[in-house]
Short mmCIF file of C-alpha atoms in Angstrom, two decimals:
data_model
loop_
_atom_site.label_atom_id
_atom_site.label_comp_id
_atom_site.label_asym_id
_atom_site.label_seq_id
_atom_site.Cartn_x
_atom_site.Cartn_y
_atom_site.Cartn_z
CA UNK A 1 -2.19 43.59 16.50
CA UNK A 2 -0.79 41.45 19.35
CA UNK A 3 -3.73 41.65 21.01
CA UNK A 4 -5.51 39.76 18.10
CA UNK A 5 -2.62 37.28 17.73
CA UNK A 6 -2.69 36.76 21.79
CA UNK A 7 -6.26 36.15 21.19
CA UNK A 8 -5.58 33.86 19.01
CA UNK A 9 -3.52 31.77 20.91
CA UNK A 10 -5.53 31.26 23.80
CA UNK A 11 -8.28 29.91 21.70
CA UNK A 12 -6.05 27.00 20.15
CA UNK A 13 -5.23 23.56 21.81
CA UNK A 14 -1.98 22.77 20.82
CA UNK A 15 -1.96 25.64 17.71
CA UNK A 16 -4.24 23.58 15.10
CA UNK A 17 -7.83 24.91 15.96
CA UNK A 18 -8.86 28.13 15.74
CA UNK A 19 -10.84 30.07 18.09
CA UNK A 20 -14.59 28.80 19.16
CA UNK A 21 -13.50 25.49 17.06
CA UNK A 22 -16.04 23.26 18.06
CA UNK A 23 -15.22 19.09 17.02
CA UNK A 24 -18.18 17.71 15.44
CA UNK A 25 -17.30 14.27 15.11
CA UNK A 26 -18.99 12.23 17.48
CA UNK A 27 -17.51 9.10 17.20
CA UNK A 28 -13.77 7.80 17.36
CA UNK A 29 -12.08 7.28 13.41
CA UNK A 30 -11.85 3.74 14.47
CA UNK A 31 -15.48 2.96 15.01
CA UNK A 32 -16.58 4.55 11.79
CA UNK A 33 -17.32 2.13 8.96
CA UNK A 34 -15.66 3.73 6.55
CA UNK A 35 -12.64 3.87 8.43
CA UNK A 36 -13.08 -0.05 9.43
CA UNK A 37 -13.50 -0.66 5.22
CA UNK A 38 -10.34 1.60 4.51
CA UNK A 39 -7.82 -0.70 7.31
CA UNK A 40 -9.40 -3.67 5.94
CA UNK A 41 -8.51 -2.70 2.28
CA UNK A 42 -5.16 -1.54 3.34
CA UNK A 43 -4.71 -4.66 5.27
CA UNK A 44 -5.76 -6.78 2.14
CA UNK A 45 -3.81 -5.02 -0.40
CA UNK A 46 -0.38 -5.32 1.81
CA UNK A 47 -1.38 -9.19 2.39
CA UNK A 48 -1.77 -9.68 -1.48
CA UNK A 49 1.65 -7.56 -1.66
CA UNK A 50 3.32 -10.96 0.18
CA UNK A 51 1.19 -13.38 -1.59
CA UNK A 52 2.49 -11.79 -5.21
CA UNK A 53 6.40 -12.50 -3.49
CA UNK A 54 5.53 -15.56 -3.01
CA UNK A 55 4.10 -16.07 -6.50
CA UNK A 56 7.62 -14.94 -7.47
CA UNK A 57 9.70 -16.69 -5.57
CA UNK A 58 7.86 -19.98 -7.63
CA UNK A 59 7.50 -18.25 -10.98
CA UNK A 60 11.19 -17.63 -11.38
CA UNK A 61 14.12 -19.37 -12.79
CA UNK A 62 15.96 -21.79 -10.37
CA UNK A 63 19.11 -21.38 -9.54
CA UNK A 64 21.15 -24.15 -10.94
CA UNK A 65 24.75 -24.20 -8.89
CA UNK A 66 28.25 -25.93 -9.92
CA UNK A 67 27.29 -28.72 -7.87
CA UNK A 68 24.19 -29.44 -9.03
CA UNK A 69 25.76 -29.39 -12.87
CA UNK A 70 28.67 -31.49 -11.75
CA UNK A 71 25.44 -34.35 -10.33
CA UNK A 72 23.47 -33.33 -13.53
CA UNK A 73 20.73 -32.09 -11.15
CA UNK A 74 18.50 -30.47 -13.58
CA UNK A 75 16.63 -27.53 -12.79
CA UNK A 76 14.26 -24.85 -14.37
CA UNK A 77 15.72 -22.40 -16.44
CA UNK A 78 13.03 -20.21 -17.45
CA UNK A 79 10.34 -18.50 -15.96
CA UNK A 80 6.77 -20.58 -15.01
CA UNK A 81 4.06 -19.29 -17.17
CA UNK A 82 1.16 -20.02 -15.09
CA UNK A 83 3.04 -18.76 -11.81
CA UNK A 84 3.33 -15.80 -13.62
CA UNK A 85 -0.18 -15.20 -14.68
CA UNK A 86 -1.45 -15.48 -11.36
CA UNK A 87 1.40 -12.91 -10.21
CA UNK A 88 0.63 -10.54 -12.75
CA UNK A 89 -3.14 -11.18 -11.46
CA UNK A 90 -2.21 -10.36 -8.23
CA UNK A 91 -0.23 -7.09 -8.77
CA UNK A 92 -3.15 -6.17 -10.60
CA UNK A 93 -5.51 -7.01 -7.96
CA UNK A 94 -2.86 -5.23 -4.94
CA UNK A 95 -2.54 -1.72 -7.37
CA UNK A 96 -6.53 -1.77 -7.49
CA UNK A 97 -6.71 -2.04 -3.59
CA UNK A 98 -4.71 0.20 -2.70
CA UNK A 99 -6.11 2.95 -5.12
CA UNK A 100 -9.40 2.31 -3.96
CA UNK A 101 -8.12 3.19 -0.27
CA UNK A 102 -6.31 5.46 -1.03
CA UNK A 103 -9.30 7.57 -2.96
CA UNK A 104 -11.67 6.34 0.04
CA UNK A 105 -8.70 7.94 2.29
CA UNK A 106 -8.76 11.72 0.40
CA UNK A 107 -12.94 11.40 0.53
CA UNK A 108 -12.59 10.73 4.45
CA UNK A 109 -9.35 13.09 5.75
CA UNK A 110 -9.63 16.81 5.44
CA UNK A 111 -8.05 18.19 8.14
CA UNK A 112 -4.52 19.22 8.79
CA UNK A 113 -4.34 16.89 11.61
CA UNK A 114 -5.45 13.49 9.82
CA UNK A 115 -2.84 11.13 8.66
CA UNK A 116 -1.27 11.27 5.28
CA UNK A 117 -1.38 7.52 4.62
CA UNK A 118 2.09 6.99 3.25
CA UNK A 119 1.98 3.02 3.09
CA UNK A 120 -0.80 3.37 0.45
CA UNK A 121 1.73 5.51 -1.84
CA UNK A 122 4.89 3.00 -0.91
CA UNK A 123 2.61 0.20 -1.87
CA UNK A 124 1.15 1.61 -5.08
CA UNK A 125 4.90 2.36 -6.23
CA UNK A 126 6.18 -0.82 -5.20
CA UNK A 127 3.43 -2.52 -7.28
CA UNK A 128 3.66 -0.53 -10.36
CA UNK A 129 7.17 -1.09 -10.32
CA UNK A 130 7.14 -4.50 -10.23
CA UNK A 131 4.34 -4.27 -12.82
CA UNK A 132 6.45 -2.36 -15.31
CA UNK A 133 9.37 -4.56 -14.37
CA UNK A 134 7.62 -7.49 -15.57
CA UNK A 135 6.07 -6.29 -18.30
CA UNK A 136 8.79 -4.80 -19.73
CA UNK A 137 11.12 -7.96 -19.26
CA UNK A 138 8.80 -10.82 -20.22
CA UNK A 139 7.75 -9.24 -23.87
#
């Protein structure tokens, strides 16, 4: 039996392949296209992540201090209908991107030694959240 297992061990390069594993991939992950289309959607979705803050930093209420009620400043109260359209629209759009990439990501990575992708999950959970948020608060 230790034979075997010291057989074993000399065939592996750093413990993840097995003996007479032979790499078939020809190319670098980063000159694939389908890699190129999954960083571009990744990129995309976390770029329409800050464009949806933005959409909420306009959509919401103003905040209306002492001062500004002592001066009779006025300010908006309630929330911006069409600001908040276009941020639901967003989140929408963000969620759909990064499911797509992350689906494209479980198609592509099958071994134990491609990455996991963990900003796709972060993101998705971060936009359902605020989806469910909203939602739930504006009905």
């Amino acid at each position: 039996m230790r034979d075997i297992n010291k057989k074993n061990q000399a065939g592996r390069e750093g413990g993840a392949e097995p003996l007479g594993f032979v790499d078939r991939r020809q190319t670098p992950a980063s000159k694939e296209p389908l890699f190129r289309v999954m960083v571009i959607l990744n990129v995309t979705a976390w770029i329409t992540l800050l464009g949806a803050l933005i959409l909420f930093h306009y959509a919401r209420p103003e905040f209306i201090s002492g001062v500004q009620k002592f001066w009779g400043v006025e300010g908006r109260i309630y929330w911006s209908e069409e600001h908040v359209k276009s941020l639901l629209a967003t989140l929408q759009v963000c969620l759909g991107l990064s499911l797509v990439s992350m689906i494209l990501r479980l198609r592509r990575n099958r071994r134990k030694t491609d990455s996991f992708g963990v900003n796709l999950f972060i993101l998705a959970a971060i936009t359902v959240i605020s989806l469910v948020t909203i939602y739930t608060t504006m009905t």
